[in-house]
Amino acid sequence: MNTAQEDINTLTEPKKTISVSGSVALLEGLIAEGTDTIFGYPGGAIMPIYDAIYDYKDKLKHILVRHEQGGTHAGQGYARTSGKVGVVFATSGPGATNLVTGLADAQIDSTPMVCITGQVYAHLLGTDAFQETDVINITTPVTKWNYQITDANEIPAVLAKAFYIARSGRPGPVLIDITKNAQLQMFDFEGYTPCDHVRSYRPKPNVRKEYIEEAAALINKAKKPFILFGQGVSLGFAEQEFKAFVEKSGIPAAWTILGAGAIPTDHPLNVGMLGMHGNYGPNVQTNSCDVLIAIGMRFDDRVTGRLDKYAKQAKVIHLDIDPAEIDKNVKADVPVWGDCKETLPLLTALVEEKKHTEWLAEFRAFDKTEQEVVIQPELNPESGEMTMGEVINQLNILTKGEAIIVTDVGQHQMVACRYAKFNHTRSNITSGGLGTMGFGLPAAIGAKFGAPDRTVVAVIGDGGFQMTLQELGTIMQSGVDVKIMILNNRFLGMVRQWQQLFHEKRYSFVDITSPDFVKLADSYYIAGKRISEREDLVSSLEEMLNHKGSFLLEVMVAQEHNVFPMVPQGSSVSEIRLK
Amino acid sequence: MSNSQDIEINEKQEFTITVYTENQIGLLNRIAIIFSRRKINIDSLNTSPSEIEHIHRFNIVINETEDVVRKLARQIEKQVEVLKVYFNTNEDIIWQEMALYKVPTDTIAELVSVERLLRENGARAVVIRKDYTVFETTGHREETDKLIEVLQPFGLIEFVRSARVAIIKSSDGFNRKLREFERREPGQDVIENEFLDAEKNVFSM
Ligand SMILES: Cc1ncc(C[n+]2csc(CCOP(=O)(O)OP(=O)(O)O)c2C)c(N)n1
Ligand SMILES: [Mg+2]
């Protein structure tokens, strides 16, 4: 008897059909979509798919995670570094509900994912069957699209639609729930046809020439134009187009944390980070520019601070692929609908070549102040305990900005985003919109699978590491090479900072104790080291980076150090505090 | 950012949102949560087929500012299975609601001239039985409300009002586009769960 795969291989002549199970059709579809890695966890309702994948080990790498949430974050890390769609498998019931955090994170950060969940037999739907949960309705608010399949015949077309929706337009997570009978059902498989069109779905709005012209006219007249860019640039694979626009127009450009790296950190027109813990100049200058050009960013409240005091003096040009983002938080004077890969070159063609030397010098002046008051003391402290900033700074020096930096959520995240150097796009992997503690470790695993030739360093807090540390098991079993750096301040530092600044130092449940992380790594056969002295920092970072395979470096840093600058919640961006 | 926000835009008023969609299970939930997550109450919701096979329409009535309604409309239109969203004030639409009223036949027959009552309120009798009578009226909210008041003294037993259905006054252009759209690429029948019926012994309610 032929295996299903051998049968599939004969599927060359057009219109020939063969009888396969829904599970086999699913795997064939994944391969046709270019999937090479799946992050998953088996269980009763998805067993037919796992039975099928047993025969596909040579074509599909399945990474057994230790918790389905870890699977979703790994899928996100993979998608973010590779530019492909992350694929995750989970069983019904608890397996499916464990996906929710990762889906919500992917939804708010526009990460393309296809999650497949097993479901109870169709005839048991609605009966409170064992491990039945209404995953479609649970995940509706956190998916771009979802669908329940009850008949194997639907599998190829629905999977194709799922991939198309996940990766097109503004990307996002899609979930397909497949009942067990459909996974088992034999049906006539006609081969897999990718989808490039859904009649009710417009991935991107049509480009309107008049808006491009209006935008160019505003930019050409501007004395103090300012660019804010977000992840839309890299999601649209428009880094080159963006660089050309910035360089021709000569306009200073600042980034949201998900936009970081779309142009290199050291680019002369890259003036730094926006938002609550962003750089001094970009925040203040938002309220003194005359034309604000927002590209693929959505004016999150962590970026804008108090909205009624945000860029009121400026004309706003907003380039976005998602019409719902235009005017959502900040009213656009010129809405440039469309994919920035298309709109940016049109705009570049119409803008005049300029230098804006004086205006740029204003940014440099703000930077000088920030360097003196904040950055130099943070990066090069002469005494006292180590700071998070100096650890990142030494890492920059050793990796020369070539590494992928994955962060968790908290003070270390803001410090890493502020100070990490990126020469390349798709290198700053962080949970932006949802701020999901526990994201870092599993996302780093996925990031490495998505970019196997690059060094991946996960920067994680002592608190967040304990949320998904079971994924050390995934590292152990898969042998993936991830450098893990725990910046241990013995606190839920970001919350502690707020309690210090805004709650009279009433430290309420923020002093967190930790296990011996190095011993923990050791029990997973992962090499590790703990340091608390400045003199050991460089050599230990070198040891970590040069180590063959994963390595955990725990750096004991100052306990009660705060991240500055800071735009306090409810303040305007120009009221940013340097201390 | 421009400061020239119309005062009018910031005043709450009744808007009827018309949503053209595929006929897809689960879409109602996707649309409903766009309102509920923003703590916006839906005053009235109706789903029905449209004039074109395979294309459904929702009529949703809310009381909100134009600014909010525009944002909501964009969020709805973003859903994969939504074709088009319109929002209109009451001046832009023809709308009706239908109401049913159940009253005891003896009281009503004894105390009033039923014929006059019906005439004055644009109502008609749907069912007349020995024990009860059901009237129906169709119109705007004030009209259906008025009949409640009229019938209350006669022991109104039950009252129910339907959701609003609305026709957009200037919909010709869109209808042509929609017909052409369906002709070029016909929609598909919705796949319902045939298993639930097949397994009567398992699923019972
Ligand atoms: C899942 C989750 N729970 C709670 C929070 C709230 N939160 C944000 S930062 C933070 C502290 C993080 O502590 P740690 O991981 O040690 O990082 P640090 O700030 O100390 O660098 C907390 C509790 C969150 N973002 N995510
Ligand atoms: Mg900490």
PDB file of C-alpha atoms and ligand atoms in Angstrom, chain A residues 388 411-412 461-463 487-494 512, ligand 2:
ATOM      1  CA  MET A 388      20.514  47.541  32.336  1.00  0.00           C
ATOM      2  CA  GLN A 411      11.988  48.065  32.305  1.00  0.00           C
ATOM      3  CA  HIS A 412      14.496  45.834  30.514  1.00  0.00           C
ATOM      4  CA  GLY A 461      13.322  40.315  33.295  1.00  0.00           C
ATOM      5  CA  ASP A 462      13.394  38.110  36.370  1.00  0.00           C
ATOM      6  CA  GLY A 463       9.600  38.387  36.554  1.00  0.00           C
ATOM      7  CA  LEU A 487      18.423  41.257  33.723  1.00  0.00           C
ATOM      8  CA  ASN A 488      17.656  40.529  37.342  1.00  0.00           C
ATOM      9  CA  ASN A 489      16.660  43.489  39.481  1.00  0.00           C
ATOM     10  CA  ARG A 490      14.803  41.355  42.036  1.00  0.00           C
ATOM     11  CA  PHE A 491      11.696  43.366  41.279  1.00  0.00           C
ATOM     12  CA  LEU A 492       8.779  43.604  38.915  1.00  0.00           C
ATOM     13  CA  GLY A 493      10.722  46.653  38.012  1.00  0.00           C
ATOM     14  CA  MET A 494       8.373  48.567  35.757  1.00  0.00           C
ATOM     15  CA  ILE A 512       9.636  38.979  43.430  1.00  0.00           C
TER      16      ILE A 512
HETATM   17 MG    MG C   2      12.693  42.596  37.185  1.00  0.00          MG
END
